[in-house]
Coordinates of C-alpha atoms and ligand atoms in Angstrom, one line a residue:
M214 CA 101.1 -99.1 -20.7
S215 CA 97.5 -98.4 -22.7
K216 CA 96.4 -100.8 -24.7
L217 CA 94.5 -98.0 -26.7
F218 CA 97.6 -97.1 -27.9
E219 CA 99.3 -100.7 -28.8
P220 CA 99.2 -102.3 -32.2
L221 CA 96.1 -104.5 -34.0
S222 CA 95.8 -106.6 -37.0
I223 CA 93.3 -106.4 -39.5
G224 CA 93.8 -109.5 -42.5
G225 CA 97.5 -108.3 -43.0
L226 CA 97.2 -104.1 -42.1
T227 CA 99.0 -103.3 -38.8
L228 CA 96.9 -100.1 -37.4
A229 CA 99.8 -98.5 -34.7
N230 CA 97.4 -98.0 -32.2
R231 CA 93.1 -98.7 -32.0
I232 CA 91.9 -95.5 -32.9
V233 CA 90.0 -94.9 -35.8
I234 CA 89.0 -92.5 -37.2
A235 CA 84.8 -93.0 -38.2
P236 CA 84.0 -92.5 -41.7
M237 CA 81.9 -89.0 -42.1
C238 CA 80.2 -88.1 -44.8
Q239 CA 81.0 -83.8 -45.9
Y240 CA 79.0 -83.2 -49.1
S241 CA 81.9 -81.9 -50.6
A242 CA 82.3 -82.9 -54.1
D243 CA 81.7 -82.2 -57.3
E244 CA 80.1 -84.8 -59.0
G245 CA 81.6 -87.7 -56.6
C246 CA 85.3 -85.6 -57.4
A247 CA 86.7 -85.5 -54.3
T248 CA 87.2 -81.6 -53.9
D249 CA 90.2 -78.9 -51.8
W250 CA 88.1 -79.1 -49.4
H251 CA 88.3 -83.0 -48.8
L252 CA 92.4 -82.4 -49.1
I253 CA 91.7 -79.7 -46.0
H254 CA 89.5 -82.4 -44.2
L255 CA 91.0 -85.8 -45.1
G256 CA 94.9 -83.3 -44.2
H257 CA 94.7 -82.8 -41.3
L258 CA 92.4 -86.0 -40.2
A259 CA 96.3 -88.0 -41.0
L260 CA 98.1 -85.2 -38.2
S261 CA 95.8 -86.7 -35.5
G262 CA 98.0 -89.7 -35.0
A263 CA 95.3 -91.6 -34.8
G264 CA 95.8 -95.8 -36.5
M265 CA 93.5 -96.0 -39.3
L266 CA 91.7 -92.5 -41.0
I267 CA 88.2 -94.5 -42.8
L268 CA 87.4 -92.3 -45.8
E269 CA 84.0 -91.7 -45.8
A270 CA 81.0 -93.3 -47.9
T271 CA 81.7 -93.6 -50.5
A272 CA 79.1 -94.3 -53.8
I273 CA 79.8 -97.3 -56.1
S274 CA 77.3 -95.3 -58.3
P275 CA 75.9 -91.8 -59.2
E276 CA 72.5 -93.2 -57.9
G277 CA 73.9 -94.9 -55.0
R278 CA 75.0 -91.5 -53.3
I279 CA 72.8 -90.1 -50.8
T280 CA 72.3 -86.7 -51.7
A281 CA 74.1 -84.6 -55.7
R282 CA 77.5 -83.6 -52.9
D283 CA 78.8 -87.8 -52.1
L284 CA 82.0 -88.5 -53.0
G285 CA 81.9 -91.5 -55.3
L286 CA 84.3 -94.1 -57.0
Y287 CA 82.9 -94.7 -60.1
S288 CA 84.2 -92.8 -62.8
D289 CA 87.7 -92.2 -63.6
E290 CA 87.5 -88.6 -63.5
N291 CA 85.7 -90.0 -59.1
E292 CA 89.4 -92.3 -58.8
A293 CA 91.5 -89.0 -60.6
A294 CA 90.3 -86.5 -58.5
L295 CA 91.0 -88.3 -54.9
A296 CA 94.7 -89.8 -56.4
R297 CA 96.0 -86.1 -56.0
V298 CA 94.1 -85.9 -52.0
L299 CA 95.9 -89.4 -51.7
E300 CA 99.2 -88.3 -52.8
A301 CA 99.3 -85.0 -50.6
V302 CA 97.6 -86.9 -47.3
R303 CA 100.4 -89.7 -48.1
Q304 CA 103.2 -87.0 -48.3
H305 CA 103.1 -85.5 -44.9
S306 CA 101.1 -89.5 -43.0
P307 CA 102.2 -92.4 -42.4
M308 CA 98.6 -93.5 -41.1
A309 CA 96.1 -96.2 -42.7
I310 CA 94.4 -94.8 -45.0
A311 CA 90.6 -97.0 -45.8
M312 CA 87.9 -96.6 -47.6
Q313 CA 83.6 -97.1 -46.3
I314 CA 82.3 -97.5 -50.1
G315 CA 77.9 -98.2 -50.3
H316 CA 75.1 -97.2 -52.1
A317 CA 72.2 -95.1 -49.8
G318 CA 69.0 -97.8 -51.6
R319 CA 66.2 -96.1 -51.2
K320 CA 67.7 -93.6 -48.6
A321 CA 69.5 -91.7 -52.1
S322 CA 68.4 -88.6 -53.6
S323 CA 68.9 -86.1 -50.6
Q324 CA 69.0 -82.5 -49.6
V325 CA 72.5 -82.0 -47.8
P326 CA 72.0 -82.8 -43.8
W327 CA 72.8 -78.2 -43.3
E328 CA 70.4 -77.5 -45.9
G329 CA 66.8 -80.3 -44.6
G330 CA 67.9 -83.4 -45.5
A331 CA 65.1 -84.3 -47.3
Q332 CA 64.3 -86.4 -49.6
I333 CA 65.2 -84.4 -53.1
P334 CA 62.1 -86.5 -55.8
P335 CA 62.5 -87.2 -59.0
G336 CA 63.1 -84.7 -61.5
Q337 CA 63.9 -81.8 -59.2
P338 CA 67.1 -80.0 -59.2
G339 CA 69.7 -82.6 -57.2
G340 CA 66.9 -85.5 -57.3
W341 CA 66.9 -88.7 -59.1
Q342 CA 64.9 -92.0 -58.4
T343 CA 66.2 -94.1 -56.2
E344 CA 66.4 -98.0 -55.5
A345 CA 66.7 -100.6 -53.1
P346 CA 65.3 -104.7 -51.8
S347 CA 61.3 -103.2 -52.3
A348 CA 58.6 -100.1 -53.6
L349 CA 59.0 -99.3 -49.7
A350 CA 60.0 -95.8 -49.2
H351 CA 61.7 -95.2 -45.6
A352 CA 59.0 -92.1 -44.5
D353 CA 56.1 -91.0 -44.7
G354 CA 55.1 -88.6 -47.5
E355 CA 58.6 -90.3 -50.0
V356 CA 58.5 -91.0 -53.2
A357 CA 58.7 -95.3 -53.3
P358 CA 62.0 -96.5 -54.7
T359 CA 61.7 -99.2 -57.3
A360 CA 62.8 -102.8 -56.1
L361 CA 66.1 -104.0 -57.6
D362 CA 65.6 -106.9 -60.5
R363 CA 68.1 -109.0 -60.6
E364 CA 69.9 -107.2 -63.5
G365 CA 70.0 -104.4 -61.1
L366 CA 71.4 -106.7 -58.5
E367 CA 74.0 -106.9 -61.0
R368 CA 74.0 -103.6 -61.7
V369 CA 74.9 -102.8 -58.2
K370 CA 77.7 -106.2 -57.7
R371 CA 79.4 -105.2 -60.4
G372 CA 79.9 -100.9 -58.9
F373 CA 80.7 -102.2 -55.4
V374 CA 83.4 -104.6 -58.0
E375 CA 84.3 -101.1 -59.5
T376 CA 85.6 -99.3 -56.7
A377 CA 86.9 -101.6 -55.4
R378 CA 89.1 -102.2 -58.5
R379 CA 89.6 -98.3 -58.5
A380 CA 90.7 -98.0 -54.8
A381 CA 92.9 -101.4 -55.0
R382 CA 94.5 -99.5 -57.5
L383 CA 94.8 -96.4 -55.6
G384 CA 96.3 -97.3 -52.9
I385 CA 93.4 -97.9 -50.1
D386 CA 94.5 -100.0 -47.5
G387 CA 90.8 -102.1 -46.1
I388 CA 87.3 -101.4 -47.4
E389 CA 84.8 -101.5 -45.0
I390 CA 81.5 -102.2 -47.1
H391 CA 79.0 -100.3 -45.6
G392 CA 75.8 -102.6 -43.9
A393 CA 74.6 -99.9 -41.5
H394 CA 72.9 -97.3 -41.1
G395 CA 69.8 -97.9 -42.8
Y396 CA 71.4 -97.5 -46.8
L397 CA 70.8 -100.9 -49.4
L398 CA 72.9 -103.4 -47.5
H399 CA 71.6 -102.9 -44.1
Q400 CA 67.8 -102.6 -46.3
F401 CA 68.1 -105.9 -47.1
L402 CA 68.6 -107.8 -44.2
S403 CA 66.2 -105.6 -42.1
P404 CA 62.7 -106.5 -42.9
L405 CA 61.6 -103.0 -42.7
G406 CA 63.2 -102.4 -46.1
N407 CA 63.2 -105.9 -47.5
Q408 CA 59.6 -107.3 -48.1
R409 CA 61.2 -109.9 -51.4
D410 CA 59.7 -112.6 -51.6
D411 CA 62.0 -113.8 -54.1
E412 CA 65.5 -116.1 -52.4
Y413 CA 66.6 -112.4 -51.5
G414 CA 64.2 -112.2 -49.1
G415 CA 62.4 -113.4 -46.6
S416 CA 63.8 -115.8 -44.5
L417 CA 67.5 -114.4 -42.4
E418 CA 69.0 -116.9 -44.5
N419 CA 67.9 -114.8 -47.8
R420 CA 67.6 -111.5 -46.5
M421 CA 72.0 -111.8 -46.4
R422 CA 72.2 -112.7 -49.7
F423 CA 73.1 -110.1 -51.3
P424 CA 75.1 -108.5 -48.3
L425 CA 77.2 -111.9 -48.8
E426 CA 77.6 -111.8 -52.2
V427 CA 78.6 -107.9 -52.1
F428 CA 81.2 -108.6 -49.7
E429 CA 82.8 -112.0 -51.4
A430 CA 82.3 -110.0 -54.8
V431 CA 84.4 -106.9 -53.3
R432 CA 87.4 -109.1 -51.0
A433 CA 87.7 -111.0 -54.6
V434 CA 88.8 -107.7 -56.6
F435 CA 90.6 -106.7 -53.2
P436 CA 93.8 -107.7 -53.1
A437 CA 94.7 -110.3 -50.6
E438 CA 96.9 -109.1 -48.6
R439 CA 94.6 -106.3 -47.5
P440 CA 91.8 -105.6 -45.5
V441 CA 87.9 -106.1 -46.4
W442 CA 85.2 -105.7 -44.2
M443 CA 81.7 -104.4 -43.5
R444 CA 80.3 -101.8 -40.8
I445 CA 76.8 -103.4 -39.9
S446 CA 74.1 -101.6 -37.8
A447 CA 73.2 -104.1 -34.8
T448 CA 70.0 -103.4 -34.3
D449 CA 67.4 -101.1 -35.8
W450 CA 65.8 -100.4 -32.5
V451 CA 62.2 -100.9 -33.7
P452 CA 60.2 -104.0 -32.6
G453 CA 60.2 -106.6 -35.4
G454 CA 63.6 -105.4 -37.1
W455 CA 67.3 -106.6 -37.7
D456 CA 68.3 -106.8 -34.1
I457 CA 71.5 -108.6 -32.4
E458 CA 70.8 -112.1 -33.1
G459 CA 70.7 -111.8 -36.6
T460 CA 74.6 -109.2 -37.1
V461 CA 76.4 -112.4 -35.0
A462 CA 74.7 -114.8 -37.6
L463 CA 75.8 -112.2 -40.8
S464 CA 79.2 -111.4 -38.5
R465 CA 79.7 -115.1 -39.1
A466 CA 78.6 -115.6 -42.4
L467 CA 81.4 -112.8 -43.6
R468 CA 84.5 -114.7 -41.1
E469 CA 83.7 -117.4 -43.7
R470 CA 84.3 -115.3 -46.4
G471 CA 87.1 -113.8 -45.4
C472 CA 85.9 -110.8 -43.6
A473 CA 88.5 -109.2 -41.4
A474 CA 86.4 -106.6 -38.6
I475 CA 83.2 -105.5 -38.1
H476 CA 82.7 -102.4 -37.2
V477 CA 79.2 -102.4 -35.2
T478 CA 77.2 -99.2 -35.1
T479 CA 73.4 -99.2 -35.5
G480 CA 70.3 -97.3 -36.7
G481 CA 68.9 -96.6 -39.3
V482 CA 66.8 -98.0 -41.1
S483 CA 63.1 -96.2 -40.1
P484 CA 61.9 -92.7 -38.3
L485 CA 60.3 -95.0 -35.4
Q486 CA 63.6 -95.8 -33.9
A487 CA 64.1 -95.4 -30.7
I488 CA 67.2 -95.2 -30.4
R489 CA 68.4 -95.5 -25.8
I490 CA 71.5 -93.0 -26.4
G491 CA 74.2 -92.8 -24.1
P492 CA 77.9 -93.5 -23.4
G493 CA 79.5 -95.7 -25.1
Y494 CA 76.0 -96.3 -25.8
Q495 CA 76.8 -98.9 -29.1
V496 CA 79.4 -101.1 -27.7
P497 CA 77.7 -103.6 -25.5
Y498 CA 76.8 -104.6 -29.2
A499 CA 80.8 -104.8 -30.5
Q500 CA 81.5 -107.0 -27.6
R501 CA 78.8 -109.4 -28.0
V502 CA 80.3 -109.6 -32.5
K503 CA 84.0 -109.4 -30.4
A504 CA 82.6 -112.9 -28.2
E505 CA 80.3 -114.6 -30.1
V506 CA 82.5 -113.6 -33.3
G507 CA 85.9 -114.1 -32.5
L508 CA 86.7 -110.9 -35.4
P509 CA 88.6 -107.8 -34.0
T510 CA 85.1 -105.5 -33.3
M511 CA 85.2 -101.4 -33.4
A512 CA 83.3 -99.6 -31.1
V513 CA 81.5 -96.2 -32.0
G514 CA 78.7 -94.1 -31.1
L515 CA 79.9 -91.4 -28.4
I516 CA 83.2 -92.3 -27.0
T517 CA 84.7 -89.2 -26.2
E518 CA 86.8 -88.8 -23.5
P519 CA 90.6 -90.9 -23.2
Q520 CA 89.8 -93.3 -20.1
Q521 CA 86.9 -94.8 -21.2
A522 CA 87.9 -95.7 -24.4
E523 CA 91.5 -97.2 -21.9
R524 CA 88.8 -99.3 -20.2
I525 CA 86.8 -100.2 -23.8
I526 CA 89.7 -101.9 -25.0
A527 CA 91.7 -102.9 -21.5
D528 CA 88.4 -104.8 -20.8
G529 CA 88.3 -106.5 -23.8
E530 CA 84.7 -105.1 -24.4
A531 CA 86.1 -103.9 -28.5
D532 CA 89.8 -103.8 -30.6
A533 CA 89.3 -101.3 -31.4
V534 CA 87.5 -97.7 -30.5
S535 CA 86.0 -95.2 -33.5
L536 CA 85.6 -91.8 -33.5
A537 CA 83.4 -89.3 -34.8
R538 CA 82.0 -85.6 -33.8
A539 CA 84.8 -86.3 -31.3
M540 CA 87.3 -86.0 -33.9
L541 CA 85.2 -83.0 -35.4
Y542 CA 85.3 -81.1 -32.3
N543 CA 88.9 -82.3 -31.2
P544 CA 90.9 -82.7 -34.6
R545 CA 93.7 -83.7 -32.1
W546 CA 91.9 -86.2 -29.2
P547 CA 95.3 -89.0 -30.6
W548 CA 97.4 -86.5 -29.0
H549 CA 95.3 -85.6 -26.7
A550 CA 94.9 -89.7 -25.5
A551 CA 98.2 -90.1 -25.5
A552 CA 99.0 -87.4 -23.3
A553 CA 96.1 -88.6 -20.6
L554 CA 97.6 -92.0 -21.3
G555 CA 101.5 -92.2 -21.2
A556 CA 101.7 -93.3 -24.9
Q557 CA 102.7 -91.6 -27.5
V558 CA 101.2 -90.9 -31.0
T559 CA 103.2 -90.3 -34.4
A560 CA 103.2 -86.3 -34.7
P561 CA 104.7 -84.4 -38.1
P562 CA 108.4 -82.7 -37.3
Q563 CA 107.0 -79.5 -38.3
Y564 CA 104.6 -80.0 -35.1
W565 CA 107.1 -81.1 -31.9
R566 CA 107.5 -77.6 -30.7
C567 CA 103.9 -77.8 -29.9
Q568 CA 104.3 -80.0 -26.6
P569 CA 103.4 -77.9 -24.0
Y570 CA 106.5 -79.2 -21.6
E571 CA 108.3 -77.7 -24.7
Y572 CA 107.1 -73.9 -23.3
K573 CA 106.1 -74.3 -20.5
D574 CA 108.4 -74.5 -18.5
L575 CA 110.9 -71.9 -20.5
F576 CA 107.3 -69.6 -19.8
A577 CA 107.9 -69.7 -16.7
A578 CA 112.1 -70.8 -16.0
S579 CA 112.2 -67.0 -18.6
R580 CA 112.4 -63.1 -18.0
F581 CA 109.1 -63.0 -19.4
G582 CA 107.7 -65.4 -17.2
Q583 CA 108.9 -64.2 -13.9
R584 CA 107.4 -60.6 -14.4
Ligands
LIG606 C1 79.4 -85.6 -40.0 C2 78.7 -86.4 -39.8 C3 78.9 -87.3 -41.7 C4 78.5 -89.7 -41.1 N1 79.2 -90.0 -41.8 C5 79.2 -91.8 -42.8 C6 79.2 -91.7 -42.9 O1 79.7 -91.2 -43.7 N2 79.6 -93.3 -42.7 C7 79.0 -93.9 -41.5 O2 78.9 -94.9 -42.0 N3 78.6 -93.4 -41.0 C8 78.3 -91.6 -40.6 N4 78.3 -90.9 -40.0 C9 78.0 -92.3 -38.4 C10 79.3 -91.8 -38.1 O3 80.8 -92.7 -38.7 C11 79.6 -92.2 -36.0 O4 78.5 -93.6 -36.1 C12 78.6 -91.6 -35.4 O5 78.5 -89.9 -35.2 C13 78.6 -91.8 -34.1 O6 80.4 -91.7 -33.4 P1 80.0 -90.5 -32.6 O7 79.7 -90.0 -31.5 O8 81.8 -90.6 -32.3 O9 80.3 -89.3 -33.4 C14 78.4 -89.5 -39.7 C15 78.2 -88.3 -38.7 C16 78.9 -87.3 -38.7 C17 79.1 -87.1 -37.3

């Protein structure tokens, strides 16, 4: 019996199996509003048989977008556009749908990746003044962000809360707070992004304060039976940066506040990062969080093979595997994994006749096959 295809409970949400579609920005929104691209993209991912689909990083405010094309959920127009997409997807898929919500901080105001991904300075089309814990640019030559003052922190927190309320109205099954990849909350955690001298900077406790306040505020307004969790970069891959010890401490503090899981990734806060990359290279970090914190963990990063995913779950290294690029490349990855591991996934009846045993044997026996 495959362990990968056993159900998993994350708080009050039960996933049919342990394959999670990682959040993936599409840079295809219009003023934060989902478009037909989202209908097509999410529609086909929702037919993949995975246990959960996490919607791309969804901005809590216009200035929190990585690019001007990011998905957002900060206006009534954004909410209506996403409602249209989700209603269509839900008609044809029972998959759990979560949403990653976040603010890009000093990494906002950028070009879309296929145009180079560089920062767009404020005042130029598609650019704006960024904001962050400290007025430190992400990379040399970039315009530095404005350091958030107390009023700014409250405004950002209100943005997370309003977005969570909108997500609840949309029937989103779970919220993942983006605390990773060098975006705003990660900038607070890492000494490389946070050099504040108030109670939000300095000690580990102080650097964790704002992400924890955001978590508490979101948890308080999202329906109690639906889970809220955080995606965390377990290391900055830079000496003197955020590390796995901080990640374990943060995960414990989140657990005390009702966090349902940790999605463990790495990197993103500094261009100086030296990542040691390879198959499943981030899994040991998820394993450490799982062992030391006891919360369900999602492991991500170059998990591409069904047997590899099965082993991660069967050996107890993580509770779920999260796949990004492999799902784009092969959106029926869970079907193939189920076939390889002797399991089953939910597939729409319109597609049932595609199962190879339905036609390969028939073909061999048919007069066409005998020629
Ligand atoms: C096209 C694309 C968009 C991504 N967008 C996001 C995102 O919105 N939020 C996030 O946390 N990670 C994002 N990521 C990172 C993935 O979620 C994942 O952590 C990373 O790609 C490693 O997993 P993989 O080896 O399975 O691709 C993105 C990755 C890709 C390829």
